[in-house]
C-alpha positions as a LaTeX table, in Angstrom:
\begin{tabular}{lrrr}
\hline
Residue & $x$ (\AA) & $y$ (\AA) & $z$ (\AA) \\
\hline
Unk1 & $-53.84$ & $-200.96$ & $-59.61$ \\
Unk2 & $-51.21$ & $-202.94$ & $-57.65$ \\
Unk3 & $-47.77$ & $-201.37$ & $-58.78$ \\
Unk4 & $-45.64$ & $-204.70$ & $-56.42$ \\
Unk5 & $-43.63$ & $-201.33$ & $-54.85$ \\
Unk6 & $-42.21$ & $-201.37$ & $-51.16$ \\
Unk7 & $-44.43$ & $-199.84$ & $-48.76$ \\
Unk8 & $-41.07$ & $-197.46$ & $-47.84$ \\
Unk9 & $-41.57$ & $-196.13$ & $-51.41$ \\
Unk10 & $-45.23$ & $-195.35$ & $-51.29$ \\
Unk11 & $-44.45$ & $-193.76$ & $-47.96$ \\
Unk12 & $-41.41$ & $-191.27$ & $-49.70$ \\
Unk13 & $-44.19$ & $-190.42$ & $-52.69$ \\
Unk14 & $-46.79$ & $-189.55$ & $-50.22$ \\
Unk15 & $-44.39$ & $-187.14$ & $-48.35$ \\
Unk16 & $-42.97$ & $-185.32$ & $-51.78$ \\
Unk17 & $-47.00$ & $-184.75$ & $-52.96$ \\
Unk18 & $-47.73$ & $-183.21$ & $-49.28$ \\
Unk19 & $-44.47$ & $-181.56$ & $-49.42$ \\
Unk20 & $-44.52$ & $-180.32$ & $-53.34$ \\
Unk21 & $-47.49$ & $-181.13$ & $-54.96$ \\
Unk22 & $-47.71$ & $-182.97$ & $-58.52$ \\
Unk23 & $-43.85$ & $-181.65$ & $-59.32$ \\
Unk24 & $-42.61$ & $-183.56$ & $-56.19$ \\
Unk25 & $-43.66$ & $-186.72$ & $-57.84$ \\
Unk26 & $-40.90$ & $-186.04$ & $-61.25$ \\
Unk27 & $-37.56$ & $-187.16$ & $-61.28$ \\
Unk28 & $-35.18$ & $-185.64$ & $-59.44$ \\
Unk29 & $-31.55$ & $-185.51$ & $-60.97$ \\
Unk30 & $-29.47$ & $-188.10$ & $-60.82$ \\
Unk31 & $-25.69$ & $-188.80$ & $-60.25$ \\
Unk32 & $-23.79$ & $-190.75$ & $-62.30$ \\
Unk33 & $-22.04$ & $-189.66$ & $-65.75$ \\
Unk34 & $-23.93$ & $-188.43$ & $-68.79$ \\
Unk35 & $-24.63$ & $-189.54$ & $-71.36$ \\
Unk36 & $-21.81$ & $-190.30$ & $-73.82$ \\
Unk37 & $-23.69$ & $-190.30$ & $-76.94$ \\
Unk38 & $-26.56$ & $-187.66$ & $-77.95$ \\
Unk39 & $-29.95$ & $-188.64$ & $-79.25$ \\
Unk40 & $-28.65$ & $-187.74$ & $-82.82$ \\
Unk41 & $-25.57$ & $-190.33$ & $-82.64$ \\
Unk42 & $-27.60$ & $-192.89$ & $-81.47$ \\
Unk43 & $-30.25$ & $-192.43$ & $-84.09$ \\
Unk44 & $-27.44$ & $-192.57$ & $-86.95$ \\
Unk45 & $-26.63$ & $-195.93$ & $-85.07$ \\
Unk46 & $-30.12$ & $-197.24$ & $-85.72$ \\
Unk47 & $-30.16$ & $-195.98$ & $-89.62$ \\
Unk48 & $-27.09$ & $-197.87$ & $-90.65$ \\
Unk49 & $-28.31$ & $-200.55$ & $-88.89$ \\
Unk50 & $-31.39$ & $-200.40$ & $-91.20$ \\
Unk51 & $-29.27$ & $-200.51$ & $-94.14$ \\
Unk52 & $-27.77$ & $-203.60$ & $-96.30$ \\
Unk53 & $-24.35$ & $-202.77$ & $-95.85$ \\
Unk54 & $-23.76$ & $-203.86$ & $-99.58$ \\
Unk55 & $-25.98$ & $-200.48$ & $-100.19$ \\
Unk56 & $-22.96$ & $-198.53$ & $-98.17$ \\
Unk57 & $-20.46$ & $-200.14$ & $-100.11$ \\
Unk58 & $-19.76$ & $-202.71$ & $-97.33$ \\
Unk59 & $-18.60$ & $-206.10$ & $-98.39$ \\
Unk60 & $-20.90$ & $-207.54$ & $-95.95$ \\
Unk61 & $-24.08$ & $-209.48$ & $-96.38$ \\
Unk62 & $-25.03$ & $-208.67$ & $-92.53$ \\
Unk63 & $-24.27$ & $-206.58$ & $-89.60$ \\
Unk64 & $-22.94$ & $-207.46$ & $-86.65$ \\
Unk65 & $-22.47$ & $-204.97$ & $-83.62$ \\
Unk66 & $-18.90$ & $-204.98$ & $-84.68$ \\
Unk67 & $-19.07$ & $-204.14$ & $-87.80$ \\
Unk68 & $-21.49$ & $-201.75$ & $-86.87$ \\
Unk69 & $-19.36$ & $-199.52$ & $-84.31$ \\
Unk70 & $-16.60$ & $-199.96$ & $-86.77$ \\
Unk71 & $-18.51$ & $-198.34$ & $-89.50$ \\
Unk72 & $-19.98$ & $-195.53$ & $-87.33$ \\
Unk73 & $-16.55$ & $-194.61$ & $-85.91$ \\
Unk74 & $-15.19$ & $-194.39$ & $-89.84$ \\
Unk75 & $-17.49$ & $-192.69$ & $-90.61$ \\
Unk76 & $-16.78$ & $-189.94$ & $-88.10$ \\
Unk77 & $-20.46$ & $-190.48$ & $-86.22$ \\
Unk78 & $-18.82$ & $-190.97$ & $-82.67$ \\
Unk79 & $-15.06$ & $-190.91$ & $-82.02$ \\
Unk80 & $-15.30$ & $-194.32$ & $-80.74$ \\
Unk81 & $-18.05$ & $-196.91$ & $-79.40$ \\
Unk82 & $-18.05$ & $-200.50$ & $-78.19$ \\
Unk83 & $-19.98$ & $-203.28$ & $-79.86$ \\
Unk84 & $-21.84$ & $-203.95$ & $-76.75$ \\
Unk85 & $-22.96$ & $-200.39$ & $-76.66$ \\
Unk86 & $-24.28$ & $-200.67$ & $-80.19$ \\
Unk87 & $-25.60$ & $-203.83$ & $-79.02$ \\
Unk88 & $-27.74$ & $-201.66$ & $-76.48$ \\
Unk89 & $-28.72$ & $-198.88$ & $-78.49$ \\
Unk90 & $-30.07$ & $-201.34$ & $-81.28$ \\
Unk91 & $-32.19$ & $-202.89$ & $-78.22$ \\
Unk92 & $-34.14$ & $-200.14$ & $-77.43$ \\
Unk93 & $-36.24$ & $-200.87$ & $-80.74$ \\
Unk94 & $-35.66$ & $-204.88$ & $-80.75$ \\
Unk95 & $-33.26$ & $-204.39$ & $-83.81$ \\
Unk96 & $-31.32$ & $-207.59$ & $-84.65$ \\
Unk97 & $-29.41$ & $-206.68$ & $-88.34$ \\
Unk98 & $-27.19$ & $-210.02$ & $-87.62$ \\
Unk99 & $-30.38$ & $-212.09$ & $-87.87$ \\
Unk100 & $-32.43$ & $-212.82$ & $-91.42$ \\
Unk101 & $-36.29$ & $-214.38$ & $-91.98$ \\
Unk102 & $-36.38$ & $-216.04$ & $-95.53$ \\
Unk103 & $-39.71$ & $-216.24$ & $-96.74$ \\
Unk104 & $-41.04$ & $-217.34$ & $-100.57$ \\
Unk105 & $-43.14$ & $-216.13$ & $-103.12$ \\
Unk106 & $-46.69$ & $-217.57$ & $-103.86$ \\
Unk107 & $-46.09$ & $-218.90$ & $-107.12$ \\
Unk108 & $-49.59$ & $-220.97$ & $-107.82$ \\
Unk109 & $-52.40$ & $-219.27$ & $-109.05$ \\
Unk110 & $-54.74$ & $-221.76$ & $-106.81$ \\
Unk111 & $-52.86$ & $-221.19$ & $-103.82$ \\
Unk112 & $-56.10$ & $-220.14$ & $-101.59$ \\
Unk113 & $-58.19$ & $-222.87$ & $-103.17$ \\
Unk114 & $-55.76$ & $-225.74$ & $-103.46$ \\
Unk115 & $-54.66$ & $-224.65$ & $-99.39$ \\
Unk116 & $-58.50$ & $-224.47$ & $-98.07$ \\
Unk117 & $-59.36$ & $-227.83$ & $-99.27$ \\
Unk118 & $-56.23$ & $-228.85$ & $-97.27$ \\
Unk119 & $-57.13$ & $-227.00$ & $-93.72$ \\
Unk120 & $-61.00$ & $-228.36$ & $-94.20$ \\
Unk121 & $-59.46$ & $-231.79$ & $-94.54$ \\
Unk122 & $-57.82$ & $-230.85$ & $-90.90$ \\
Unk123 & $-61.49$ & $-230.15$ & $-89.49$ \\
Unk124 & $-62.97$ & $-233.32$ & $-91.13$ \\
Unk125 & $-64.99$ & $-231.66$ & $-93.73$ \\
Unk126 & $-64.81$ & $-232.08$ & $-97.69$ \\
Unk127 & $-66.64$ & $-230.24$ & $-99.96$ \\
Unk128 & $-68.82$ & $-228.45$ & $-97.32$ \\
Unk129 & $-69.64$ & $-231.55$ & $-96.20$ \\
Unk130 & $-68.13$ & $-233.11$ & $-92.58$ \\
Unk131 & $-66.32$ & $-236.23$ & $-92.59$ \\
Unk132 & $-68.07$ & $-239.53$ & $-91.54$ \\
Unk133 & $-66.60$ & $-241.94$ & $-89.13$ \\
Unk134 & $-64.96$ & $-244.26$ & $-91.72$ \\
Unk135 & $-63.50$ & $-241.73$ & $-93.57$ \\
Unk136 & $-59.69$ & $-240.93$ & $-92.75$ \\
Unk137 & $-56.90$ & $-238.05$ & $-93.27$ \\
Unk138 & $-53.53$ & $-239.18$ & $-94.02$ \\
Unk139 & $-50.67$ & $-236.40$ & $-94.49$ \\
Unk140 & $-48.09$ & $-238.37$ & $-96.41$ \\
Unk141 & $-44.35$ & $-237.10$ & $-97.72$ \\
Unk142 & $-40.33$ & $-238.46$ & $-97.60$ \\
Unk143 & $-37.46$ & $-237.05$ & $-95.58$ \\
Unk144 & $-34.61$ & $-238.10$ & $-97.87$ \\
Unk145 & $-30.98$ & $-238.59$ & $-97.45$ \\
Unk146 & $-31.11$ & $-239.90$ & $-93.91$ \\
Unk147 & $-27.22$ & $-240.62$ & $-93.61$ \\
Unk148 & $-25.47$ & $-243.31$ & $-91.36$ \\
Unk149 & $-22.32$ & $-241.76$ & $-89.91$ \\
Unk150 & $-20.40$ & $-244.45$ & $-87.84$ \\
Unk151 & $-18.07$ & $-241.87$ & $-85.24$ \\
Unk152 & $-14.54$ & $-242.56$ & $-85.14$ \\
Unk153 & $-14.57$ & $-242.87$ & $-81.28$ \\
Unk154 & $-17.34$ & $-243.88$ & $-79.47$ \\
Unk155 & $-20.40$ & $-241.31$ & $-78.20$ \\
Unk156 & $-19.79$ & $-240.54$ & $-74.42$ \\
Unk157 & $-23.24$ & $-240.35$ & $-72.44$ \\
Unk158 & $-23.58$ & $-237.45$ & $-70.01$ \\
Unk159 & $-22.00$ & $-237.20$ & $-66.91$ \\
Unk160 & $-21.97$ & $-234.80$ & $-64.13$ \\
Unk161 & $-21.39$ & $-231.02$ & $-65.03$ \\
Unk162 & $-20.92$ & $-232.75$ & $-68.77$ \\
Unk163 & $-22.81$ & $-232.95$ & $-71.77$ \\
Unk164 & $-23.09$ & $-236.06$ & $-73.94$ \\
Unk165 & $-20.17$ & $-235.93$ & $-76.43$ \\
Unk166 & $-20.24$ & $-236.39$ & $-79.83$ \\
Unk167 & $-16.93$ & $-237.62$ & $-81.78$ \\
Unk168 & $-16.84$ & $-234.78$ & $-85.20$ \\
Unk169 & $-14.95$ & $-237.38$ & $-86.81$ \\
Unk170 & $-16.78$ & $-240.10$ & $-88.72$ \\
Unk171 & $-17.11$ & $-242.29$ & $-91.73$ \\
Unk172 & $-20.19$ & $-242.50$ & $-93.88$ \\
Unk173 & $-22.17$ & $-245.31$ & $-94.54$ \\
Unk174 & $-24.21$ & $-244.53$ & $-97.11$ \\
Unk175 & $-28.11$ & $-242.76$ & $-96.70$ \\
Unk176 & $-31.68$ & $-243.82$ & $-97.03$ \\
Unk177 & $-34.97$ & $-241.95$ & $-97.46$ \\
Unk178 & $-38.02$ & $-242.62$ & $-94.51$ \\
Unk179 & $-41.29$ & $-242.18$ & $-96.41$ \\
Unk180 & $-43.81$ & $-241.79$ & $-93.73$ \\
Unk181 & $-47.46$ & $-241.38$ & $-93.75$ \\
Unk182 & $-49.29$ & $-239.98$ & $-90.65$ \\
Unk183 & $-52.97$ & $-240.02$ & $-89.65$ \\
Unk184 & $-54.19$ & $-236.75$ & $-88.59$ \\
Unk185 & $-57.06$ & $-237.27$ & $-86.42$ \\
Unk186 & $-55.80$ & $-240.16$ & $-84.58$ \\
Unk187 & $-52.18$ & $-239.76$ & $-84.60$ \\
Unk188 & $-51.08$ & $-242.76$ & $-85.57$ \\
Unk189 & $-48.07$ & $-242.70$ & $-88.38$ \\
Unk190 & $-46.91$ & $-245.69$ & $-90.81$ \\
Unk191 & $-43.63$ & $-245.73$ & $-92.30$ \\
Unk192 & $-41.01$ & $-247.31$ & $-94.31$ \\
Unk193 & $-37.29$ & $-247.08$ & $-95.76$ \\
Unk194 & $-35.89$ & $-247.17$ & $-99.32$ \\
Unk195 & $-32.93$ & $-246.58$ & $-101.03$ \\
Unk196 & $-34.20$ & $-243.33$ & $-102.67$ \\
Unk197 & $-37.68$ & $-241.16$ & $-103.38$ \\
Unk198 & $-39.64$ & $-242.05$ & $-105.86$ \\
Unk199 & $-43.14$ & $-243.93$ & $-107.29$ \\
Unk200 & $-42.66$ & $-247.44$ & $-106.25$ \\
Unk201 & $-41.51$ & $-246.31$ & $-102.74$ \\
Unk202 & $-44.22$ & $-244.03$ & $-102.38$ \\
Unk203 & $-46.68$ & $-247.03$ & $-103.93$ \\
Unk204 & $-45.10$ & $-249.14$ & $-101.57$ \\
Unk205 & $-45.94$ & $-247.34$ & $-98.73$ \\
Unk206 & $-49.45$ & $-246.17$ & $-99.75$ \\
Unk207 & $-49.97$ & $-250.27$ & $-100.68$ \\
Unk208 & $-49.03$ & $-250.70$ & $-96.63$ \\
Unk209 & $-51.42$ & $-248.21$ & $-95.47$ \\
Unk210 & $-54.57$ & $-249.11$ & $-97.58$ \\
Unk211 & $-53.94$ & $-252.72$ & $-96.95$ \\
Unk212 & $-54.61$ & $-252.48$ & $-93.64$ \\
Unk213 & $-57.13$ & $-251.96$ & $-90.95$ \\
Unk214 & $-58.65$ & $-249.36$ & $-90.24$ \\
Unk215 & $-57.71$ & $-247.92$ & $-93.81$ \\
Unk216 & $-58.72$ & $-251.56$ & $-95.96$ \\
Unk217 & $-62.63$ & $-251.24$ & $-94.77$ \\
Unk218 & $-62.94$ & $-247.36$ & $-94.67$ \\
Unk219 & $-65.32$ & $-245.15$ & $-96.94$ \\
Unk220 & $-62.77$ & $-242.98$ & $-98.50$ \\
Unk221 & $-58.77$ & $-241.81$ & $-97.01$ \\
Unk222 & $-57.97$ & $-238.71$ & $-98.32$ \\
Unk223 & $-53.92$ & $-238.26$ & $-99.05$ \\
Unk224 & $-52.47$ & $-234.85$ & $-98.05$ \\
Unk225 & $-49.21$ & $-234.74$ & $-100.24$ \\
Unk226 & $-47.01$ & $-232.15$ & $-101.03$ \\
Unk227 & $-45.76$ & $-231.62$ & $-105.05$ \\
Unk228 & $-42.92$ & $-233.93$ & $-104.92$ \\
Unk229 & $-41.85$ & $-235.88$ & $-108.02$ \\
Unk230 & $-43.26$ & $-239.13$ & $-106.30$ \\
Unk231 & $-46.71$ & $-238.12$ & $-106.01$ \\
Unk232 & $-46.89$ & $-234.47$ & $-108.34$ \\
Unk233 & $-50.14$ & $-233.93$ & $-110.47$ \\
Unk234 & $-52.84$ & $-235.31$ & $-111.86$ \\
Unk235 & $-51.16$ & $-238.53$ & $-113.16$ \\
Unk236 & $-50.13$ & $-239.70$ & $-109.61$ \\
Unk237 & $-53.60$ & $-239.11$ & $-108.55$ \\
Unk238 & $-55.12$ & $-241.00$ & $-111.10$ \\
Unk239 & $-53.01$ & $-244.10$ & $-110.65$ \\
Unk240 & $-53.55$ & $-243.98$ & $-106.40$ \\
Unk241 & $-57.36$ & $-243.90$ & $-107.45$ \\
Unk242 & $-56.41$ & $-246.60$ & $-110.05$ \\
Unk243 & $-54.75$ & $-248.66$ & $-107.70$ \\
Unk244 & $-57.37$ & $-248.00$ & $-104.65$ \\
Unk245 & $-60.73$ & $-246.67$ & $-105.32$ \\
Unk246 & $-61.64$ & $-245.19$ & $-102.19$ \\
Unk247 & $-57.88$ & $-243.38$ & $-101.74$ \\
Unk248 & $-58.42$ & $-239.48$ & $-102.69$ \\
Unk249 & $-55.23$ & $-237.55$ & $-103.29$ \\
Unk250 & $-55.07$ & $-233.68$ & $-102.57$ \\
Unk251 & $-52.29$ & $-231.80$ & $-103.42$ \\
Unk252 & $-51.04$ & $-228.48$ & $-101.14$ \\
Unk253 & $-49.95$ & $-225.41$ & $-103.11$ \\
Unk254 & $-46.81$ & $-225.32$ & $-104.81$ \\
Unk255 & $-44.18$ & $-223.87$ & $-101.91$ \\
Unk256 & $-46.32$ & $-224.80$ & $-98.94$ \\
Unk257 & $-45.46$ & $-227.62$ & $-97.56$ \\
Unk258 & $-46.07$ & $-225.81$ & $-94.62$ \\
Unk259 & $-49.49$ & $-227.17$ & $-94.94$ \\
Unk260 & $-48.08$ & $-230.66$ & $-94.57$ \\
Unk261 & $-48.62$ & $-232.22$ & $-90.99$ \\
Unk262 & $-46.08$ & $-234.95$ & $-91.76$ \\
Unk263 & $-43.40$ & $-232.48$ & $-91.43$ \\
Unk264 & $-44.33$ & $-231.90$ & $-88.44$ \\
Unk265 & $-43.54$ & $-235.31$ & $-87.64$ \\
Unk266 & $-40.07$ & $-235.59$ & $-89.43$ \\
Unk267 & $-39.15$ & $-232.83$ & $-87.22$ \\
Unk268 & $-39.96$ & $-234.89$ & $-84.41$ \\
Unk269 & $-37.48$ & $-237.56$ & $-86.15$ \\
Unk270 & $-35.07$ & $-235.38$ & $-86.60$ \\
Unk271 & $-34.75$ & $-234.13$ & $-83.02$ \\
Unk272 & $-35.57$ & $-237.21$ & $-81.61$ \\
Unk273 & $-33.82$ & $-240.09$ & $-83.26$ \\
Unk274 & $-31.58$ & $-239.14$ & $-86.20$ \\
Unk275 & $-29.48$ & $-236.43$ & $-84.46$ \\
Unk276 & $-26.32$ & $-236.41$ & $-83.30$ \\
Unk277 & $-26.47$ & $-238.52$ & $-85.96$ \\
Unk278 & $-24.58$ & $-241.78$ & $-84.76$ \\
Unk279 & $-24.72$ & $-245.19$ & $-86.66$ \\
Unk280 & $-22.80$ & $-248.32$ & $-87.68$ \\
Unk281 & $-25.02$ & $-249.06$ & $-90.56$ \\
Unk282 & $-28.10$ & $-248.28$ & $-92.83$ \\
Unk283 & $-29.59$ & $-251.29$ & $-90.94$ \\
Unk284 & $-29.21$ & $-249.79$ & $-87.31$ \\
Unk285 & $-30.68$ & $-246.05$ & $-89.46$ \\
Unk286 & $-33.54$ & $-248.33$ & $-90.33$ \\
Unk287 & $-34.19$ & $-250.49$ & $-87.34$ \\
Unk288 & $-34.28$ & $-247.60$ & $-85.36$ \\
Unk289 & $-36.88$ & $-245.42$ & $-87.62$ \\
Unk290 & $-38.96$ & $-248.58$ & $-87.41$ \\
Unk291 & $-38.92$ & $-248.94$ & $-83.27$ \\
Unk292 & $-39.86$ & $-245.29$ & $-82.87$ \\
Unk293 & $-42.94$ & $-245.37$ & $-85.37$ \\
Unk294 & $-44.29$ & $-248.04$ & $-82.72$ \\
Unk295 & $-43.29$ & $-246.25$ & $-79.64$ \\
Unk296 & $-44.49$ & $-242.73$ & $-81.01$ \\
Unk297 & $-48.19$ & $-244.74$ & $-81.81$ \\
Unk298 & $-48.65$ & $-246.05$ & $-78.27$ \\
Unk299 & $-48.13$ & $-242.27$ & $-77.30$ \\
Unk300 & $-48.84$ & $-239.49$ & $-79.81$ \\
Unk301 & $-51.77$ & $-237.37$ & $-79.80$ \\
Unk302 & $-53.00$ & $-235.44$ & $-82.78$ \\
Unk303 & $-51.47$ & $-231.76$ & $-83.21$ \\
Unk304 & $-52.90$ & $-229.25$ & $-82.21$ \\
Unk305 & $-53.49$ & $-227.94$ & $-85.38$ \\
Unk306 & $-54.05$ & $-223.33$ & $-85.38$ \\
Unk307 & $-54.19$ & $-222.66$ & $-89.30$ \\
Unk308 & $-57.70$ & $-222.03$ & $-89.95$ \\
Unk309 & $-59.74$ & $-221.36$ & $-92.81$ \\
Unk310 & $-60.29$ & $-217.78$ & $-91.56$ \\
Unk311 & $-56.39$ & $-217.26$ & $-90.98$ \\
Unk312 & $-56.22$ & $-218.33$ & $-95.04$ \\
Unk313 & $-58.28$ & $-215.68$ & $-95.67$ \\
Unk314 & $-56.74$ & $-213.58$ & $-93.20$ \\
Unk315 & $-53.58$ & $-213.97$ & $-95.35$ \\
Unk316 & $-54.42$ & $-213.94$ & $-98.95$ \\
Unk317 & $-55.96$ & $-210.42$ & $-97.71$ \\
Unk318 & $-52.80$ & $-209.38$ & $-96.27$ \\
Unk319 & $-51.12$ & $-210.58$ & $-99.30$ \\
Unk320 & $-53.52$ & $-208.44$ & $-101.50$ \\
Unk321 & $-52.89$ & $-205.24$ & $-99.86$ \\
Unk322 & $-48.75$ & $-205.89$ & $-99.52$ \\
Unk323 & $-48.87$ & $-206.69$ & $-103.71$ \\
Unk324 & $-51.05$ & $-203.66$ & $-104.06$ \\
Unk325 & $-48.32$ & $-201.28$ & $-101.80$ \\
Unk326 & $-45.44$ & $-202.69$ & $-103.63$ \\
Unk327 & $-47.17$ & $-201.84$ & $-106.94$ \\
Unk328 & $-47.68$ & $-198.34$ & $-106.42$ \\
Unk329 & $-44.57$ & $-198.15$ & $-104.76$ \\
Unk330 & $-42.35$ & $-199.85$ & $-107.45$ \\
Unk331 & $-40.31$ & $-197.76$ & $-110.13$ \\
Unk332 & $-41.45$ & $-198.15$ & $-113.74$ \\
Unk333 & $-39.59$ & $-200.67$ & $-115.20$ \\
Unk334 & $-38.76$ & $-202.65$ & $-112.20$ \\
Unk335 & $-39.10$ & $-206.40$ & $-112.54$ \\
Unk336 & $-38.93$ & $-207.22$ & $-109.23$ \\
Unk337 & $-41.40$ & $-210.03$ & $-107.84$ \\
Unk338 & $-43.70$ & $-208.99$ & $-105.25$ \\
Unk339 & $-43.11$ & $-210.70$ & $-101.71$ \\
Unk340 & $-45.77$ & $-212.47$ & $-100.25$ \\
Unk341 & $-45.39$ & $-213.18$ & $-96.96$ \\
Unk342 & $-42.98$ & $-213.87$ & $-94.42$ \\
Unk343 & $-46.07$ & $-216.10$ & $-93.45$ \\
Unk344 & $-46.11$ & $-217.64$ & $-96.55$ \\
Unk345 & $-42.52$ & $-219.67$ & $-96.48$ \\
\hline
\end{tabular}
């Protein structure tokens, strides 16, 4: 095995084995100070760290290294210690207590079903059965509230050794929603503005979509939505089927939007055209929303999509045996809700 060490080295080992044997290959002590803090003190470090400080009678909802050395020197662990010291001790196991992961329960009972019918839509196949040519996958949902903030002083592009500049100041003028929906196989996404959410928007945009080629002649377009108030239950799947036979609507689990491609996409907006955030009008908001859905169709490519089936199952297992831990763990009387997953949110 190549170790990348200086020949020079290699050289010094292979004198201290001839000269010493196996012990002339151990470490040899070293100058410098000792250490200042003994495994023990360190180790009490770690354990508060491990703790909501709310449980130590901390008004705190999070640790920082600060608050950290300031809490170990009170409580007479160490006489003193910096923050960047508990900083480094905390590192040795990758502990972050400043940092949080939210993550939400799995509140529908059909979670696993409702979600698998969603991820076989993503490899073309319905019911066991794969997807013909003319049939089409269309992940569909709203990013609301899209405001138009007009800056008080103009934007300044970048310059040398300068980033672009961003006045803080601004006034508002007023917000829109961008109801989008995106084909998944081929990556192309339509889209359209309204004054808020709701049915006729969402008809409005599905009417766009189904009126038009290659969606007007196909077999059957299946609708991924999420359980928004535009498009939630069986009633707003019975009136897209109403309004267009061959349109399908499947719903993703309650919480799991996650499963939603679209988003995907509005992050892509997001990052890409509505930060910093900078517009005269609604109409500039809107007129630029419009331009990109062209320019990201002459470009996108499908995403590369990793959820699989097998990872569902893969989950709902882990699930199962976290829910069944937490049970036997769990105090009688406790009415806590079990976590799902961190995966889960």
């Amino acid at each position: 095995m190549r170790q990348q060490v200086h020949l020079d080295t290699v050289r010094t080992w292979r004198g201290r084995y001839a000269d010493h044997g196996l012990d002339g290959l151990k470490d040899r002590p070293r100058v410098g100070r000792p250490p200042r803090f003994t495994p023990v003190q360190r180790a009490e470090i770690k354990a508060l760290a491990c703790q909501l400080p709310a449980e130590t009678g901390v008004p705190l909802s999070r640790w920082s290294s600060t608050d950290l050395a300031t809490e170990a020197i009170g409580r007479g662990i160490m006489a003193a210690i910096s923050a960047s010291t508990v900083r480094r001790i905390l590192a040795e196991d990758a502990l972050k207590p400043w940092q949080y992961q939210s993550w939400v329960f799995i509140r529908d009972p059909d979670f696993a079903a409702k979600a698998a019918r969603v991820l076989d839509l993503y490899q073309r196949v319905w019911g066991g059965i794969p997807l013909g040519d003319n049939e089409y996958v269309i992940s569909s949902d709203e990013k609301t509230s899209i405001q138009a903030r007009c800056r008080c002083h103009p934007t300044l592009p970048p310059g040398v050794s300068r980033t672009m500049r961003v006045n803080h100041e601004y006034d508002r003028g007023g917000s829109l929603a961008y109801l989008a929906a995106y084909d998944v196989h081929h990556a192309q996404v339509s889209g359209h503005c309204a004054a808020k959410t709701g049915i006729v928007p969402f008809m409005t945009l599905v009417e766009k979509v189904m009126t038009s080629e290659p969606y007007a002649s196909a077999e059957r377009v299946f609708w991924v939505v999420d359980n928004g108030s535009s498009h939630r239950g069986k009633a707003a799947a019975d009136r897209l089927a109403a309004r267009f036979p061959k349109a399908v609507m499947v719903h993703t689990p309650v919480h799991a939007s996650w499963l939603n491609q679209v988003e995907i996409f509005f992050s892509i907006v997001q990052r890409k055209v509505v930060s910093p955030n900078d517009f005269t009008s609604l109409d500039q908001v809107e007129d630029r929303l419009s331009v990109f859905g062209r320019r990201y169709n002459e470009t996108a490519r499908p995403f590369e999509w990793k959820f699989t089936p097998a990872d569902l199952e893969d989950l709902m297992a882990r699930i199962e045996r976290h829910e069944q831990k937490e049970h036997s763990q769990q105090p009688t009387g406790c009415d806590h809700q079990t976590a799902a997953s961190p995966a889960a949110a």
